[in-house]
Amino acid sequence: MAHWLFKSEPSTWSWDQMVAAGAEGTFWNGVRNHLAKQQLMAMKLGERGFFYHSNADKAIVGIVEVIRTYYPDHTDQTGKFGMVDVKAAEPLKTPVTLAQIKAEPRLSAMVLVNNSRLSVQPVTEAEWELILSMAG
């Protein structure tokens, strides 16, 4: 199974809101980048991703699970973009900051380090395991 990273500004949609959405989760809409769209289209049921607070916190704070695969985004007037549904799976014991990720040489090729603007990103198995280790 593949792993992902979902970025959200906590003032727009936070980890606490993700948790409050419960088992039914929520849609991950608003993606308007074609590369991020391709990532969403590649997601399969049950795959997991890191939940990353951008801007203020700049940290991975939890793990989400894909509970519905790609379908049209009702907020896209052009009809070109879609979304997936995700639910909170578990918080990280200790958030892993962007500064920690950038300081770790084994994460130097991570998309988050090299294309921080991309809102939905793939995470390799090695990156996944290392970040989980960093989170305790």
mmCIF file with all atom_site columns, C-alpha atoms in Angstrom:
data_model
loop_
_atom_site.group_PDB
_atom_site.id
_atom_site.type_symbol
_atom_site.label_atom_id
_atom_site.label_alt_id
_atom_site.label_comp_id
_atom_site.label_asym_id
_atom_site.label_entity_id
_atom_site.label_seq_id
_atom_site.pdbx_PDB_ins_code
_atom_site.Cartn_x
_atom_site.Cartn_y
_atom_site.Cartn_z
_atom_site.occupancy
_atom_site.B_iso_or_equiv
_atom_site.pdbx_formal_charge
_atom_site.auth_seq_id
_atom_site.auth_comp_id
_atom_site.auth_asym_id
_atom_site.auth_atom_id
_atom_site.pdbx_PDB_model_num
ATOM 1   C CA . MET A 1 1   ? 0.000   0.000  0.000   1.00 0.00 ? 1   MET A CA 1
ATOM 2   C CA . ALA A 1 2   ? 1.113   3.513  -0.752  1.00 0.00 ? 2   ALA A CA 1
ATOM 3   C CA . HIS A 1 3   ? 1.513   6.277  1.839   1.00 0.00 ? 3   HIS A CA 1
ATOM 4   C CA . TRP A 1 4   ? 0.630   9.937  1.498   1.00 0.00 ? 4   TRP A CA 1
ATOM 5   C CA . LEU A 1 5   ? 0.882   13.346 3.126   1.00 0.00 ? 5   LEU A CA 1
ATOM 6   C CA . PHE A 1 6   ? -2.114  15.689 3.341   1.00 0.00 ? 6   PHE A CA 1
ATOM 7   C CA . LYS A 1 7   ? -1.400  19.352 4.095   1.00 0.00 ? 7   LYS A CA 1
ATOM 8   C CA . SER A 1 8   ? -3.861  21.665 5.767   1.00 0.00 ? 8   SER A CA 1
ATOM 9   C CA . GLU A 1 9   ? -3.661  25.032 7.417   1.00 0.00 ? 9   GLU A CA 1
ATOM 10  C CA . PRO A 1 10  ? -4.903  24.499 10.982  1.00 0.00 ? 10  PRO A CA 1
ATOM 11  C CA . SER A 1 11  ? -6.987  27.682 10.742  1.00 0.00 ? 11  SER A CA 1
ATOM 12  C CA . THR A 1 12  ? -8.858  26.114 7.790   1.00 0.00 ? 12  THR A CA 1
ATOM 13  C CA . TRP A 1 13  ? -9.037  22.432 8.843   1.00 0.00 ? 13  TRP A CA 1
ATOM 14  C CA . SER A 1 14  ? -7.113  21.193 11.860  1.00 0.00 ? 14  SER A CA 1
ATOM 15  C CA . TRP A 1 15  ? -6.228  17.789 13.251  1.00 0.00 ? 15  TRP A CA 1
ATOM 16  C CA . ASP A 1 16  ? -8.756  18.380 16.054  1.00 0.00 ? 16  ASP A CA 1
ATOM 17  C CA . GLN A 1 17  ? -11.482 18.952 13.454  1.00 0.00 ? 17  GLN A CA 1
ATOM 18  C CA . MET A 1 18  ? -10.356 15.816 11.623  1.00 0.00 ? 18  MET A CA 1
ATOM 19  C CA . VAL A 1 19  ? -10.688 13.806 14.837  1.00 0.00 ? 19  VAL A CA 1
ATOM 20  C CA . ALA A 1 20  ? -14.080 15.392 15.577  1.00 0.00 ? 20  ALA A CA 1
ATOM 21  C CA . ALA A 1 21  ? -15.341 14.220 12.159  1.00 0.00 ? 21  ALA A CA 1
ATOM 22  C CA . GLY A 1 22  ? -15.246 10.706 13.615  1.00 0.00 ? 22  GLY A CA 1
ATOM 23  C CA . ALA A 1 23  ? -15.487 7.417  11.792  1.00 0.00 ? 23  ALA A CA 1
ATOM 24  C CA . GLU A 1 24  ? -17.436 8.908  8.884   1.00 0.00 ? 24  GLU A CA 1
ATOM 25  C CA . GLY A 1 25  ? -14.517 11.257 8.188   1.00 0.00 ? 25  GLY A CA 1
ATOM 26  C CA . THR A 1 26  ? -14.738 14.058 5.683   1.00 0.00 ? 26  THR A CA 1
ATOM 27  C CA . PHE A 1 27  ? -13.985 14.896 2.078   1.00 0.00 ? 27  PHE A CA 1
ATOM 28  C CA . TRP A 1 28  ? -10.566 16.290 1.157   1.00 0.00 ? 28  TRP A CA 1
ATOM 29  C CA . ASN A 1 29  ? -11.564 18.970 -1.322  1.00 0.00 ? 29  ASN A CA 1
ATOM 30  C CA . GLY A 1 30  ? -10.098 22.134 -2.778  1.00 0.00 ? 30  GLY A CA 1
ATOM 31  C CA . VAL A 1 31  ? -7.110  20.576 -4.555  1.00 0.00 ? 31  VAL A CA 1
ATOM 32  C CA . ARG A 1 32  ? -6.464  22.620 -7.697  1.00 0.00 ? 32  ARG A CA 1
ATOM 33  C CA . ASN A 1 33  ? -3.058  21.332 -8.763  1.00 0.00 ? 33  ASN A CA 1
ATOM 34  C CA . HIS A 1 34  ? -2.835  18.667 -11.477 1.00 0.00 ? 34  HIS A CA 1
ATOM 35  C CA . LEU A 1 35  ? 0.028   16.779 -9.803  1.00 0.00 ? 35  LEU A CA 1
ATOM 36  C CA . ALA A 1 36  ? -1.867  16.689 -6.498  1.00 0.00 ? 36  ALA A CA 1
ATOM 37  C CA . LYS A 1 37  ? -4.955  15.559 -8.461  1.00 0.00 ? 37  LYS A CA 1
ATOM 38  C CA . GLN A 1 38  ? -2.955  12.622 -9.823  1.00 0.00 ? 38  GLN A CA 1
ATOM 39  C CA . GLN A 1 39  ? -1.947  11.705 -6.260  1.00 0.00 ? 39  GLN A CA 1
ATOM 40  C CA . LEU A 1 40  ? -5.602  11.734 -5.183  1.00 0.00 ? 40  LEU A CA 1
ATOM 41  C CA . MET A 1 41  ? -6.560  9.587  -8.175  1.00 0.00 ? 41  MET A CA 1
ATOM 42  C CA . ALA A 1 42  ? -3.913  7.012  -7.240  1.00 0.00 ? 42  ALA A CA 1
ATOM 43  C CA . MET A 1 43  ? -5.190  6.533  -3.673  1.00 0.00 ? 43  MET A CA 1
ATOM 44  C CA . LYS A 1 44  ? -6.788  3.254  -2.669  1.00 0.00 ? 44  LYS A CA 1
ATOM 45  C CA . LEU A 1 45  ? -9.150  2.381  0.174   1.00 0.00 ? 45  LEU A CA 1
ATOM 46  C CA . GLY A 1 46  ? -7.334  1.815  3.445   1.00 0.00 ? 46  GLY A CA 1
ATOM 47  C CA . GLU A 1 47  ? -4.151  3.634  2.461   1.00 0.00 ? 47  GLU A CA 1
ATOM 48  C CA . ARG A 1 48  ? -2.812  5.958  5.106   1.00 0.00 ? 48  ARG A CA 1
ATOM 49  C CA . GLY A 1 49  ? -1.299  9.393  5.039   1.00 0.00 ? 49  GLY A CA 1
ATOM 50  C CA . PHE A 1 50  ? 0.311   11.851 7.372   1.00 0.00 ? 50  PHE A CA 1
ATOM 51  C CA . PHE A 1 51  ? -1.780  14.862 8.390   1.00 0.00 ? 51  PHE A CA 1
ATOM 52  C CA . TYR A 1 52  ? 0.464   17.926 8.189   1.00 0.00 ? 52  TYR A CA 1
ATOM 53  C CA . HIS A 1 53  ? -0.311  21.313 9.721   1.00 0.00 ? 53  HIS A CA 1
ATOM 54  C CA . SER A 1 54  ? 1.137   23.869 7.315   1.00 0.00 ? 54  SER A CA 1
ATOM 55  C CA . ASN A 1 55  ? 2.004   27.520 7.921   1.00 0.00 ? 55  ASN A CA 1
ATOM 56  C CA . ALA A 1 56  ? 1.662   28.008 11.703  1.00 0.00 ? 56  ALA A CA 1
ATOM 57  C CA . ASP A 1 57  ? 2.765   24.643 13.124  1.00 0.00 ? 57  ASP A CA 1
ATOM 58  C CA . LYS A 1 58  ? 4.655   23.143 10.179  1.00 0.00 ? 58  LYS A CA 1
ATOM 59  C CA . ALA A 1 59  ? 4.454   19.657 11.650  1.00 0.00 ? 59  ALA A CA 1
ATOM 60  C CA . ILE A 1 60  ? 3.069   16.207 10.963  1.00 0.00 ? 60  ILE A CA 1
ATOM 61  C CA . VAL A 1 61  ? 0.552   15.705 13.756  1.00 0.00 ? 61  VAL A CA 1
ATOM 62  C CA . GLY A 1 62  ? -1.456  12.610 12.873  1.00 0.00 ? 62  GLY A CA 1
ATOM 63  C CA . ILE A 1 63  ? -2.349  9.823  10.489  1.00 0.00 ? 63  ILE A CA 1
ATOM 64  C CA . VAL A 1 64  ? -5.455  9.665  8.305   1.00 0.00 ? 64  VAL A CA 1
ATOM 65  C CA . GLU A 1 65  ? -6.928  6.777  6.330   1.00 0.00 ? 65  GLU A CA 1
ATOM 66  C CA . VAL A 1 66  ? -8.545  6.906  2.881   1.00 0.00 ? 66  VAL A CA 1
ATOM 67  C CA . ILE A 1 67  ? -12.169 5.780  3.262   1.00 0.00 ? 67  ILE A CA 1
ATOM 68  C CA . ARG A 1 68  ? -13.489 6.735  -0.198  1.00 0.00 ? 68  ARG A CA 1
ATOM 69  C CA . THR A 1 69  ? -11.550 6.884  -3.430  1.00 0.00 ? 69  THR A CA 1
ATOM 70  C CA . TYR A 1 70  ? -11.458 9.699  -5.971  1.00 0.00 ? 70  TYR A CA 1
ATOM 71  C CA . TYR A 1 71  ? -14.726 11.320 -7.035  1.00 0.00 ? 71  TYR A CA 1
ATOM 72  C CA . PRO A 1 72  ? -15.753 14.782 -8.356  1.00 0.00 ? 72  PRO A CA 1
ATOM 73  C CA . ASP A 1 73  ? -15.107 17.774 -6.084  1.00 0.00 ? 73  ASP A CA 1
ATOM 74  C CA . HIS A 1 74  ? -18.428 19.592 -5.637  1.00 0.00 ? 74  HIS A CA 1
ATOM 75  C CA . THR A 1 75  ? -16.580 22.890 -5.016  1.00 0.00 ? 75  THR A CA 1
ATOM 76  C CA . ASP A 1 76  ? -14.827 22.834 -8.409  1.00 0.00 ? 76  ASP A CA 1
ATOM 77  C CA . GLN A 1 77  ? -16.798 24.890 -10.907 1.00 0.00 ? 77  GLN A CA 1
ATOM 78  C CA . THR A 1 78  ? -14.610 23.671 -13.796 1.00 0.00 ? 78  THR A CA 1
ATOM 79  C CA . GLY A 1 79  ? -15.333 19.985 -13.215 1.00 0.00 ? 79  GLY A CA 1
ATOM 80  C CA . LYS A 1 80  ? -11.618 19.155 -13.616 1.00 0.00 ? 80  LYS A CA 1
ATOM 81  C CA . PHE A 1 81  ? -10.778 18.214 -10.037 1.00 0.00 ? 81  PHE A CA 1
ATOM 82  C CA . GLY A 1 82  ? -11.866 15.635 -7.518  1.00 0.00 ? 82  GLY A CA 1
ATOM 83  C CA . MET A 1 83  ? -11.377 14.562 -3.948  1.00 0.00 ? 83  MET A CA 1
ATOM 84  C CA . VAL A 1 84  ? -11.159 11.580 -1.616  1.00 0.00 ? 84  VAL A CA 1
ATOM 85  C CA . ASP A 1 85  ? -12.656 11.019 1.816   1.00 0.00 ? 85  ASP A CA 1
ATOM 86  C CA . VAL A 1 86  ? -10.393 10.481 4.818   1.00 0.00 ? 86  VAL A CA 1
ATOM 87  C CA . LYS A 1 87  ? -10.826 9.836  8.519   1.00 0.00 ? 87  LYS A CA 1
ATOM 88  C CA . ALA A 1 88  ? -8.485  10.331 11.453  1.00 0.00 ? 88  ALA A CA 1
ATOM 89  C CA . ALA A 1 89  ? -6.709  7.073  12.266  1.00 0.00 ? 89  ALA A CA 1
ATOM 90  C CA . GLU A 1 90  ? -4.388  8.103  15.095  1.00 0.00 ? 90  GLU A CA 1
ATOM 91  C CA . PRO A 1 91  ? -2.409  11.056 16.400  1.00 0.00 ? 91  PRO A CA 1
ATOM 92  C CA . LEU A 1 92  ? 1.362   10.972 16.410  1.00 0.00 ? 92  LEU A CA 1
ATOM 93  C CA . LYS A 1 93  ? 2.744   10.543 19.908  1.00 0.00 ? 93  LYS A CA 1
ATOM 94  C CA . THR A 1 94  ? 5.078   13.474 19.224  1.00 0.00 ? 94  THR A CA 1
ATOM 95  C CA . PRO A 1 95  ? 4.537   15.810 16.244  1.00 0.00 ? 95  PRO A CA 1
ATOM 96  C CA . VAL A 1 96  ? 7.407   15.818 13.740  1.00 0.00 ? 96  VAL A CA 1
ATOM 97  C CA . THR A 1 97  ? 8.271   19.320 12.596  1.00 0.00 ? 97  THR A CA 1
ATOM 98  C CA . LEU A 1 98  ? 9.391   20.431 9.175   1.00 0.00 ? 98  LEU A CA 1
ATOM 99  C CA . ALA A 1 99  ? 12.655  21.585 10.773  1.00 0.00 ? 99  ALA A CA 1
ATOM 100 C CA . GLN A 1 100 ? 13.273  18.058 12.091  1.00 0.00 ? 100 GLN A CA 1
ATOM 101 C CA . ILE A 1 101 ? 12.469  16.569 8.690   1.00 0.00 ? 101 ILE A CA 1
ATOM 102 C CA . LYS A 1 102 ? 14.836  18.975 6.915   1.00 0.00 ? 102 LYS A CA 1
ATOM 103 C CA . ALA A 1 103 ? 17.575  18.207 9.457   1.00 0.00 ? 103 ALA A CA 1
ATOM 104 C CA . GLU A 1 104 ? 17.366  14.460 8.763   1.00 0.00 ? 104 GLU A CA 1
ATOM 105 C CA . PRO A 1 105 ? 19.630  13.595 5.784   1.00 0.00 ? 105 PRO A CA 1
ATOM 106 C CA . ARG A 1 106 ? 17.650  10.423 5.016   1.00 0.00 ? 106 ARG A CA 1
ATOM 107 C CA . LEU A 1 107 ? 14.606  12.632 4.301   1.00 0.00 ? 107 LEU A CA 1
ATOM 108 C CA . SER A 1 108 ? 16.378  15.024 1.939   1.00 0.00 ? 108 SER A CA 1
ATOM 109 C CA . ALA A 1 109 ? 14.555  13.606 -1.111  1.00 0.00 ? 109 ALA A CA 1
ATOM 110 C CA . MET A 1 110 ? 11.110  13.781 0.515   1.00 0.00 ? 110 MET A CA 1
ATOM 111 C CA . VAL A 1 111 ? 8.552   15.723 -1.528  1.00 0.00 ? 111 VAL A CA 1
ATOM 112 C CA . LEU A 1 112 ? 7.731   17.855 1.533   1.00 0.00 ? 112 LEU A CA 1
ATOM 113 C CA . VAL A 1 113 ? 11.335  19.086 1.562   1.00 0.00 ? 113 VAL A CA 1
ATOM 114 C CA . ASN A 1 114 ? 11.575  19.688 -2.191  1.00 0.00 ? 114 ASN A CA 1
ATOM 115 C CA . ASN A 1 115 ? 8.057   20.787 -3.161  1.00 0.00 ? 115 ASN A CA 1
ATOM 116 C CA . SER A 1 116 ? 6.517   22.113 0.027   1.00 0.00 ? 116 SER A CA 1
ATOM 117 C CA . ARG A 1 117 ? 3.644   23.823 -1.813  1.00 0.00 ? 117 ARG A CA 1
ATOM 118 C CA . LEU A 1 118 ? 2.108   20.574 -3.069  1.00 0.00 ? 118 LEU A CA 1
ATOM 119 C CA . SER A 1 119 ? -0.991  19.917 -0.927  1.00 0.00 ? 119 SER A CA 1
ATOM 120 C CA . VAL A 1 120 ? -1.141  16.139 -1.432  1.00 0.00 ? 120 VAL A CA 1
ATOM 121 C CA . GLN A 1 121 ? 2.102   14.208 -1.701  1.00 0.00 ? 121 GLN A CA 1
ATOM 122 C CA . PRO A 1 122 ? 3.391   10.652 -1.899  1.00 0.00 ? 122 PRO A CA 1
ATOM 123 C CA . VAL A 1 123 ? 5.545   9.364  0.957   1.00 0.00 ? 123 VAL A CA 1
ATOM 124 C CA . THR A 1 124 ? 7.915   6.443  0.405   1.00 0.00 ? 124 THR A CA 1
ATOM 125 C CA . GLU A 1 125 ? 7.899   3.428  2.705   1.00 0.00 ? 125 GLU A CA 1
ATOM 126 C CA . ALA A 1 126 ? 11.334  4.393  4.076   1.00 0.00 ? 126 ALA A CA 1
ATOM 127 C CA . GLU A 1 127 ? 10.174  7.984  4.747   1.00 0.00 ? 127 GLU A CA 1
ATOM 128 C CA . TRP A 1 128 ? 7.010   6.689  6.407   1.00 0.00 ? 128 TRP A CA 1
ATOM 129 C CA . GLU A 1 129 ? 8.899   4.368  8.741   1.00 0.00 ? 129 GLU A CA 1
ATOM 130 C CA . LEU A 1 130 ? 11.525  6.980  9.616   1.00 0.00 ? 130 LEU A CA 1
ATOM 131 C CA . ILE A 1 131 ? 8.944   9.649  10.466  1.00 0.00 ? 131 ILE A CA 1
ATOM 132 C CA . LEU A 1 132 ? 6.988   7.179  12.589  1.00 0.00 ? 132 LEU A CA 1
ATOM 133 C CA . SER A 1 133 ? 10.230  6.416  14.405  1.00 0.00 ? 133 SER A CA 1
ATOM 134 C CA . MET A 1 134 ? 10.892  10.127 14.921  1.00 0.00 ? 134 MET A CA 1
ATOM 135 C CA . ALA A 1 135 ? 7.377   10.506 16.344  1.00 0.00 ? 135 ALA A CA 1
ATOM 136 C CA . GLY A 1 136 ? 8.036   7.835  18.965  1.00 0.00 ? 136 GLY A CA 1
#
